[in-house]
Short mmCIF file of C-alpha atoms and ligand atoms in Angstrom, two decimals:
data_model
loop_
_atom_site.label_atom_id
_atom_site.label_comp_id
_atom_site.label_asym_id
_atom_site.label_seq_id
_atom_site.Cartn_x
_atom_site.Cartn_y
_atom_site.Cartn_z
CA MET A 1 -18.52 10.65 4.90
CA MET A 2 -15.34 12.27 6.25
CA SER A 3 -13.00 13.87 4.10
CA GLU A 4 -11.33 16.84 2.47
CA ASP A 5 -12.25 15.16 -0.27
CA ALA A 6 -15.99 15.42 0.56
CA PRO A 7 -17.10 18.24 -2.23
CA GLN A 8 -15.37 15.77 -5.39
CA TRP A 9 -16.93 12.68 -3.52
CA ARG A 10 -20.85 14.20 -3.30
CA ALA A 11 -20.33 15.78 -6.98
CA LEU A 12 -19.59 12.52 -8.38
CA LEU A 13 -21.60 10.15 -6.41
CA THR A 14 -24.64 12.64 -6.69
CA ARG A 15 -24.37 12.69 -10.13
CA MET A 16 -24.73 9.01 -10.66
CA GLU A 17 -27.39 8.86 -8.09
CA PRO A 18 -30.04 12.16 -7.70
CA LYS A 19 -31.18 9.73 -4.83
CA ILE A 20 -28.98 9.67 -3.18
CA GLU A 21 -28.16 12.57 0.25
CA PHE A 22 -24.90 12.92 1.18
CA ARG A 23 -24.03 13.85 4.77
CA VAL A 24 -20.87 15.23 6.05
CA TRP A 25 -19.04 14.24 9.11
CA PRO A 26 -19.47 16.06 11.69
CA GLU A 27 -22.55 17.59 10.15
CA VAL A 28 -24.38 14.31 9.97
CA GLY A 29 -27.38 14.90 11.22
CA LYS A 30 -29.72 11.93 12.83
CA PRO A 31 -27.34 9.35 13.46
CA GLU A 32 -30.24 6.87 13.05
CA GLU A 33 -30.96 8.35 9.65
CA ILE A 34 -27.11 6.95 7.80
CA GLU A 35 -27.26 4.01 5.77
CA PHE A 36 -23.80 4.24 3.91
CA ILE A 37 -20.74 5.19 5.85
CA LEU A 38 -17.84 6.11 3.61
CA ALA A 39 -14.75 6.67 5.41
CA TRP A 40 -10.82 6.61 5.76
CA LYS A 41 -8.92 7.79 9.19
CA HIS A 42 -12.41 8.10 11.27
CA LYS A 43 -11.97 8.76 14.63
CA PRO A 44 -12.40 5.52 16.67
CA GLY A 45 -15.40 4.79 18.91
CA ASP A 46 -17.39 7.35 16.13
CA LEU A 47 -18.33 3.82 14.14
CA GLN A 48 -20.89 2.59 16.07
CA ARG A 49 -22.99 6.12 16.41
CA TYR A 50 -25.08 4.91 13.24
CA PRO A 51 -27.65 1.85 14.18
CA LYS A 52 -29.31 1.68 10.99
CA ALA A 53 -26.00 1.69 9.18
CA LYS A 54 -26.15 -1.44 6.57
CA ALA A 55 -22.68 -1.29 5.58
CA ILE A 56 -19.22 0.85 5.90
CA PHE A 57 -17.19 1.87 2.77
CA TRP A 58 -13.32 2.35 3.55
CA LEU A 59 -11.87 5.00 1.04
CA GLY A 60 -8.64 3.14 1.32
CA ALA A 61 -6.89 -0.23 0.59
CA GLY A 62 -5.24 -0.64 3.39
CA VAL A 63 -7.64 -1.62 6.61
CA ASP A 64 -5.49 -1.54 9.40
CA HIS A 65 -6.38 1.81 11.01
CA LEU A 66 -10.20 0.69 10.86
CA VAL A 67 -9.92 -3.24 11.96
CA LYS A 68 -7.58 -2.12 15.18
CA ASP A 69 -11.01 -0.06 16.16
CA PRO A 70 -13.01 -1.63 19.44
CA ASP A 71 -16.04 -0.36 18.09
CA LEU A 72 -16.15 -1.18 14.96
CA PRO A 73 -19.66 -2.75 14.02
CA ARG A 74 -18.31 -5.89 12.74
CA HIS A 75 -21.94 -7.05 12.20
CA ILE A 76 -22.49 -5.40 8.92
CA PRO A 77 -20.74 -5.46 5.82
CA ILE A 78 -16.89 -3.54 5.36
CA VAL A 79 -15.72 -2.34 1.78
CA ARG A 80 -12.45 -1.74 0.94
CA LEU A 81 -10.94 -0.12 -2.02
CA VAL A 82 -10.42 -1.42 -4.75
CA ASP A 83 -10.28 0.86 -7.66
CA ASP A 84 -8.24 1.10 -10.97
CA GLY A 85 -6.94 4.31 -10.18
CA LEU A 86 -5.44 3.39 -6.92
CA THR A 87 -3.51 0.88 -8.49
CA SER A 88 -2.23 2.26 -11.19
CA SER A 89 -0.50 4.92 -9.12
CA MET A 90 1.09 2.39 -7.13
CA THR A 91 2.23 0.30 -9.93
CA GLU A 92 3.29 3.68 -11.52
CA TYR A 93 5.38 4.20 -7.74
CA VAL A 94 6.95 0.50 -7.56
CA LEU A 95 7.96 0.93 -11.09
CA GLN A 96 9.44 4.43 -10.38
CA HIS A 97 11.68 3.09 -7.34
CA VAL A 98 12.18 -0.13 -9.22
CA LEU A 99 14.29 1.58 -12.47
CA HIS A 100 15.38 3.91 -10.04
CA TYR A 101 17.27 1.20 -8.09
CA HIS A 102 18.10 -0.72 -11.16
CA ARG A 103 18.86 2.13 -12.77
CA ARG A 104 21.95 2.78 -10.66
CA GLN A 105 20.61 6.28 -9.62
CA PRO A 106 21.92 6.84 -6.41
CA GLU A 107 25.51 6.23 -7.62
CA PHE A 108 25.01 8.15 -11.24
CA ASP A 109 24.02 10.76 -8.32
CA ALA A 110 26.88 10.87 -5.96
CA LEU A 111 28.97 10.88 -9.18
CA GLN A 112 27.34 13.80 -10.32
CA THR A 113 28.74 15.39 -7.00
CA HIS A 114 31.82 15.14 -7.94
CA ARG A 115 31.75 15.65 -11.39
CA ASP A 116 32.87 12.14 -12.59
CA TRP A 117 32.04 10.40 -14.96
CA LYS A 118 31.78 6.94 -14.90
CA GLN A 119 29.15 4.41 -16.97
CA LEU A 120 28.44 2.13 -14.18
CA VAL A 121 26.66 -0.79 -16.00
CA TYR A 122 23.69 -2.77 -14.92
CA PRO A 123 21.99 -6.10 -16.07
CA LEU A 124 19.80 -6.79 -18.46
CA ALA A 125 16.20 -6.16 -17.03
CA ARG A 126 15.92 -10.35 -16.59
CA ASN A 127 18.54 -10.91 -14.91
CA ARG A 128 17.39 -8.01 -12.12
CA LYS A 129 15.44 -10.23 -9.02
CA ILE A 130 12.48 -8.47 -7.76
CA GLY A 131 10.90 -9.66 -4.94
CA LEU A 132 7.09 -8.76 -3.60
CA LEU A 133 5.79 -8.97 -0.53
CA GLY A 134 1.92 -9.68 -1.36
CA LEU A 135 0.25 -10.58 -4.97
CA GLY A 136 -2.74 -9.15 -4.31
CA VAL A 137 -4.40 -6.36 -6.09
CA LEU A 138 -1.47 -4.30 -5.79
CA GLY A 139 1.13 -6.17 -6.35
CA SER A 140 -0.51 -8.46 -8.92
CA ASP A 141 -0.58 -5.57 -11.00
CA ALA A 142 2.67 -4.30 -10.37
CA ALA A 143 4.06 -7.80 -11.04
CA GLN A 144 2.55 -7.91 -14.47
CA LYS A 145 3.36 -4.36 -16.04
CA LEU A 146 7.18 -5.06 -14.36
CA LEU A 147 7.04 -8.63 -16.22
CA VAL A 148 6.64 -6.02 -19.98
CA PHE A 149 9.73 -4.79 -18.56
CA ASP A 150 10.81 -7.59 -18.26
CA PHE A 151 12.49 -8.02 -15.03
CA ASP A 152 12.55 -11.49 -13.20
CA VAL A 153 9.19 -11.63 -10.70
CA ALA A 154 8.62 -13.58 -7.24
CA ALA A 155 6.70 -13.29 -5.61
CA TRP A 156 5.64 -13.81 -1.97
CA THR A 157 1.79 -14.78 -0.51
CA ARG A 158 -0.04 -16.17 2.25
CA THR A 159 -1.29 -19.11 0.41
CA PRO A 160 -0.45 -20.27 -3.08
CA LYS A 161 -0.77 -17.98 -6.41
CA SER A 162 -0.44 -18.67 -9.72
CA LEU A 163 0.32 -15.54 -12.40
CA PRO A 164 1.13 -16.23 -15.38
CA GLY A 165 5.74 -15.40 -15.55
CA VAL A 166 5.81 -14.89 -11.96
CA THR A 167 7.71 -16.74 -9.40
CA SER A 168 5.51 -17.96 -6.19
CA PHE A 169 6.61 -18.00 -3.12
CA HIS A 170 4.43 -18.84 -0.03
CA GLY A 171 3.83 -19.27 3.66
CA GLU A 172 6.65 -18.98 6.36
CA SER A 173 8.52 -22.25 4.63
CA GLY A 174 8.68 -20.18 1.20
CA PHE A 175 9.85 -16.92 2.76
CA LEU A 176 13.77 -17.68 3.37
CA PRO A 177 13.80 -18.99 -0.05
CA PHE A 178 11.92 -15.76 -1.90
CA LEU A 179 14.44 -13.76 0.27
CA LYS A 180 17.53 -15.83 -0.53
CA ARG A 181 16.93 -14.50 -4.77
CA THR A 182 15.64 -10.96 -4.06
CA GLU A 183 17.47 -7.99 -5.43
CA ILE A 184 14.76 -5.34 -5.09
CA LEU A 185 12.66 -5.90 -2.78
CA VAL A 186 8.61 -4.81 -2.71
CA CYS A 187 6.93 -5.04 0.35
CA ILE A 188 3.10 -4.39 -0.32
CA LEU A 189 1.45 -6.31 2.67
CA PRO A 190 -1.66 -5.42 4.21
CA LEU A 191 -0.34 -5.23 8.41
CA THR A 192 -1.77 -7.50 10.46
CA PRO A 193 -0.33 -9.39 13.38
CA GLU A 194 1.51 -12.03 11.05
CA THR A 195 3.02 -8.94 8.91
CA THR A 196 3.77 -6.68 11.20
CA GLY A 197 7.96 -5.99 12.00
CA ILE A 198 8.44 -8.63 8.59
CA ILE A 199 11.23 -6.40 7.61
CA ASN A 200 13.43 -6.84 10.17
CA ALA A 201 17.48 -7.98 11.16
CA ARG A 202 16.50 -11.79 9.86
CA THR A 203 14.94 -11.15 6.99
CA LEU A 204 16.99 -8.31 5.78
CA ALA A 205 20.50 -10.33 6.37
CA ALA A 206 18.62 -13.49 4.30
CA LEU A 207 18.37 -10.68 1.18
CA PRO A 208 21.55 -11.15 -0.93
CA GLU A 209 24.42 -8.01 -0.62
CA GLY A 210 23.61 -5.11 -1.99
CA ALA A 211 19.66 -5.59 -2.24
CA VAL A 212 17.09 -2.59 -1.60
CA VAL A 213 13.81 -1.97 0.27
CA ILE A 214 10.56 -0.35 -1.06
CA ASN A 215 8.01 -0.12 1.15
CA ALA A 216 4.85 1.11 0.31
CA ALA A 217 2.67 -0.75 2.30
CA ARG A 218 2.55 0.59 6.26
CA GLY A 219 5.55 1.72 8.09
CA GLY A 220 4.46 -1.08 10.42
CA HIS A 221 5.91 -3.46 8.68
CA VAL A 222 9.25 -2.08 8.97
CA VAL A 223 11.53 -2.55 11.92
CA ASP A 224 13.64 1.04 11.83
CA ASP A 225 16.91 0.17 13.47
CA ASP A 226 16.60 -3.30 12.41
CA LEU A 227 16.69 -1.14 8.76
CA ILE A 228 19.06 1.59 9.29
CA ALA A 229 21.86 -0.96 10.87
CA ALA A 230 21.37 -2.69 7.88
CA LEU A 231 22.28 -0.25 5.87
CA ASP A 232 25.06 1.25 7.87
CA SER A 233 26.35 -1.96 7.89
CA GLY A 234 26.46 -1.96 3.86
CA HIS A 235 24.43 -5.06 3.58
CA ILE A 236 21.32 -3.20 2.40
CA ALA A 237 22.67 -0.82 0.24
CA GLY A 238 19.35 1.68 -0.12
CA ALA A 239 15.67 2.07 0.76
CA THR A 240 12.87 4.04 -0.50
CA LEU A 241 9.64 4.06 1.96
CA ASP A 242 6.43 5.56 1.42
CA VAL A 243 4.98 4.50 5.30
CA PHE A 244 5.80 5.55 8.68
CA HIS A 245 5.00 3.55 11.95
CA GLU A 246 4.13 7.43 12.40
CA GLU A 247 2.69 9.90 9.74
CA PRO A 248 3.58 12.63 9.46
CA LEU A 249 7.34 11.06 9.85
CA PRO A 250 8.54 13.23 12.69
CA PRO A 251 11.07 15.98 11.43
CA GLU A 252 13.53 14.26 14.59
CA HIS A 253 13.30 10.95 12.65
CA PRO A 254 16.81 9.17 11.26
CA PHE A 255 14.97 8.54 8.11
CA TRP A 256 14.61 11.90 6.71
CA SER A 257 18.73 12.74 6.76
CA HIS A 258 20.10 8.87 6.77
CA PRO A 259 22.21 8.74 2.85
CA LYS A 260 21.00 5.62 1.86
CA ILE A 261 16.75 6.32 2.34
CA ARG A 262 14.70 7.87 0.28
CA VAL A 263 11.03 9.31 1.98
CA THR A 264 8.12 9.70 0.18
CA PRO A 265 5.17 11.02 2.03
CA HIS A 266 2.21 8.64 1.81
CA VAL A 267 1.77 8.97 -1.42
CA ALA A 268 2.70 5.88 -3.00
CA GLY A 269 -1.23 4.95 -3.99
CA GLN A 270 -3.53 8.34 -3.92
CA THR A 271 -7.94 7.05 -3.85
CA PHE A 272 -8.76 9.22 -7.00
CA ALA A 273 -12.78 9.50 -6.25
CA GLU A 274 -12.68 9.99 -9.81
CA THR A 275 -12.19 6.38 -10.36
CA ALA A 276 -13.37 5.31 -7.05
CA ALA A 277 -17.06 6.77 -7.10
CA GLU A 278 -18.63 4.40 -8.89
CA GLY A 279 -17.52 0.79 -7.43
CA VAL A 280 -18.69 3.07 -4.52
CA LEU A 281 -22.24 3.37 -5.55
CA ALA A 282 -21.78 -0.34 -7.52
CA GLY A 283 -21.13 -1.11 -3.50
CA MET A 284 -24.17 0.08 -1.97
CA ARG A 285 -26.91 -0.85 -5.05
CA SER A 286 -25.65 -4.79 -4.37
CA ILE A 287 -26.17 -4.52 -1.13
CA ALA A 288 -29.86 -2.52 -1.54
CA ALA A 289 -30.52 -5.48 -3.37
CA GLY A 290 -29.81 -7.69 -0.75
CA GLN A 291 -26.16 -8.90 -3.22
CA PRO A 292 -22.53 -9.57 -1.72
CA PRO A 293 -20.77 -6.63 -2.04
CA LYS A 294 -17.50 -6.61 -3.55
CA ASN A 295 -14.15 -6.35 -2.02
CA LEU A 296 -15.56 -7.69 1.17
CA VAL A 297 -12.98 -7.37 4.17
CA ASP A 298 -12.42 -10.54 6.00
CA LEU A 299 -12.00 -9.33 9.32
CA ALA A 300 -11.16 -12.64 10.84
CA LYS A 301 -7.87 -12.60 8.15
CA GLY A 302 -7.73 -8.59 9.46
CA TYR A 303 -7.26 -7.38 5.30
P1 NDP B 401 -5.20 -7.20 -0.72
O1 NDP B 401 -5.63 -7.92 -0.47
O2 NDP B 401 -5.52 -7.93 -2.07
O3 NDP B 401 -3.45 -8.40 -1.14
C1 NDP B 401 -3.37 -8.62 -0.13
C2 NDP B 401 -1.74 -9.90 -0.55
O4 NDP B 401 -0.53 -9.64 0.51
C3 NDP B 401 -2.29 -10.80 -0.69
O5 NDP B 401 -1.36 -11.46 -1.77
C4 NDP B 401 -1.95 -11.70 0.29
O6 NDP B 401 -1.73 -12.88 0.21
C5 NDP B 401 -0.49 -11.31 0.80
N1 NDP B 401 -0.41 -11.44 2.35
C6 NDP B 401 -1.22 -10.93 3.79
N2 NDP B 401 -1.00 -10.93 4.11
C7 NDP B 401 0.05 -12.08 4.91
C8 NDP B 401 0.54 -12.86 5.35
N3 NDP B 401 0.35 -13.02 6.60
N4 NDP B 401 2.20 -13.60 4.41
C9 NDP B 401 2.01 -13.35 2.95
N5 NDP B 401 1.73 -13.15 2.40
C10 NDP B 401 0.14 -12.30 2.61
O7 NDP B 401 -4.48 -6.16 -1.00
P2 NDP B 401 -3.96 -4.78 -1.79
O8 NDP B 401 -2.57 -5.18 -3.28
O9 NDP B 401 -4.93 -4.50 -2.77
O10 NDP B 401 -3.34 -4.01 -1.42
C11 NDP B 401 -2.17 -4.61 0.23
C12 NDP B 401 -1.96 -3.25 0.75
O11 NDP B 401 -1.07 -2.17 0.44
C13 NDP B 401 -2.63 -2.31 1.82
O12 NDP B 401 -3.28 -3.28 2.55
C14 NDP B 401 -2.32 -1.74 1.89
O13 NDP B 401 -1.58 -1.44 3.02
C15 NDP B 401 -1.40 -0.86 1.53
N6 NDP B 401 -1.33 -0.01 0.44
C16 NDP B 401 -0.81 1.29 0.96
C17 NDP B 401 -1.03 2.82 0.26
C18 NDP B 401 0.22 3.99 -0.40
O14 NDP B 401 0.08 4.68 -0.23
N7 NDP B 401 1.64 3.80 0.79
C19 NDP B 401 -2.15 2.84 -1.21
C20 NDP B 401 -3.20 1.77 -1.01
C21 NDP B 401 -2.54 0.36 -0.07
P3 NDP B 401 -3.01 -13.91 0.42
O15 NDP B 401 -3.68 -13.64 -1.20
O16 NDP B 401 -2.41 -15.45 -0.34
O17 NDP B 401 -3.81 -13.67 1.02
C1 OXD B 402 -5.19 3.26 1.21
C2 OXD B 402 -3.51 3.76 1.37
O1 OXD B 402 -4.25 1.72 2.31
O2 OXD B 402 -4.01 5.01 0.62
O3 OXD B 402 -5.57 3.16 0.68
O4 OXD B 402 -2.64 3.67 1.97
#
């Protein structure tokens, strides 16, 4: 495995399955002895060094970094992380920032700087239209919890979806109607060639005046200059961004100091070994028993 969290993974996995011999990259010993690879943000090219590897367990939900590795061994299963801890933490992030905008917190913050006591009104949650880009593992959980707060939730996906309480749009023809009704746009899409740059000038212009954007997916989804222009024109009222084209976000990047942008350092959803290790072990056991593991990455789709 490769990760600064390796000691915790080692402790958890070997407690659950004492037969596991756990090696931490780069001290992997003989590459031909490695059966399962656990990786996250690996050094491109390294994964092809293990001729007897039976699977790669990617310790994150988004596999964009992995699938762009030209030396990725494509003949073995690639399993991505689906984990309750990660899912809950992403939902917390979505709720935190949706509520921040719904309750007009940026405006209250501005009023406070002028010692101005103004009781701005906000709509009932059921009249606040949230639009989720993506309704997969993470989007579905966020949608369900937003519904608990009574928000009016819609989602846009590649294929048709039906999740009770969620208004569904899909494909190219569904994109514009989805945007037109969305006041708080939340991106939880995988980064693929189809979704790269999806938050661009046209998308932002289709949102209603005063809409806000929360990007919890990947920096590559946003065309940075288009977002800044839409914020500066006043059409978009604010943006919360967790992910960036370059991470860490370079100190000179205009996002850091833009008055309408909140930056968080790629912490929206976190992988917790404590909850994730069991799923990884279950995947290894399935493969060892000749069964297909859960949460396989579809390399043709890229997620
Ligand atoms: P899933 O694969 O479970 O869901 C992906 C969703 O996106 C599906 O609803 C899918 O639709 C939709 N989608 C994919 N491509 C398109 C497209 N071209 N057009 C419309 N919809 C599309 O992924 P997860 O929910 O587990 O994770 C989503 C992403 O969140 C990850 O890929 C990762 O980049 C990001 N992430 C960010 C984190 C952070 O800390 N900032 C933490 C964890 C994840 P369909 O089902 O129809 O194919
Ligand atoms: C992930 C991430 O994809 O942390 O899991 O971004």
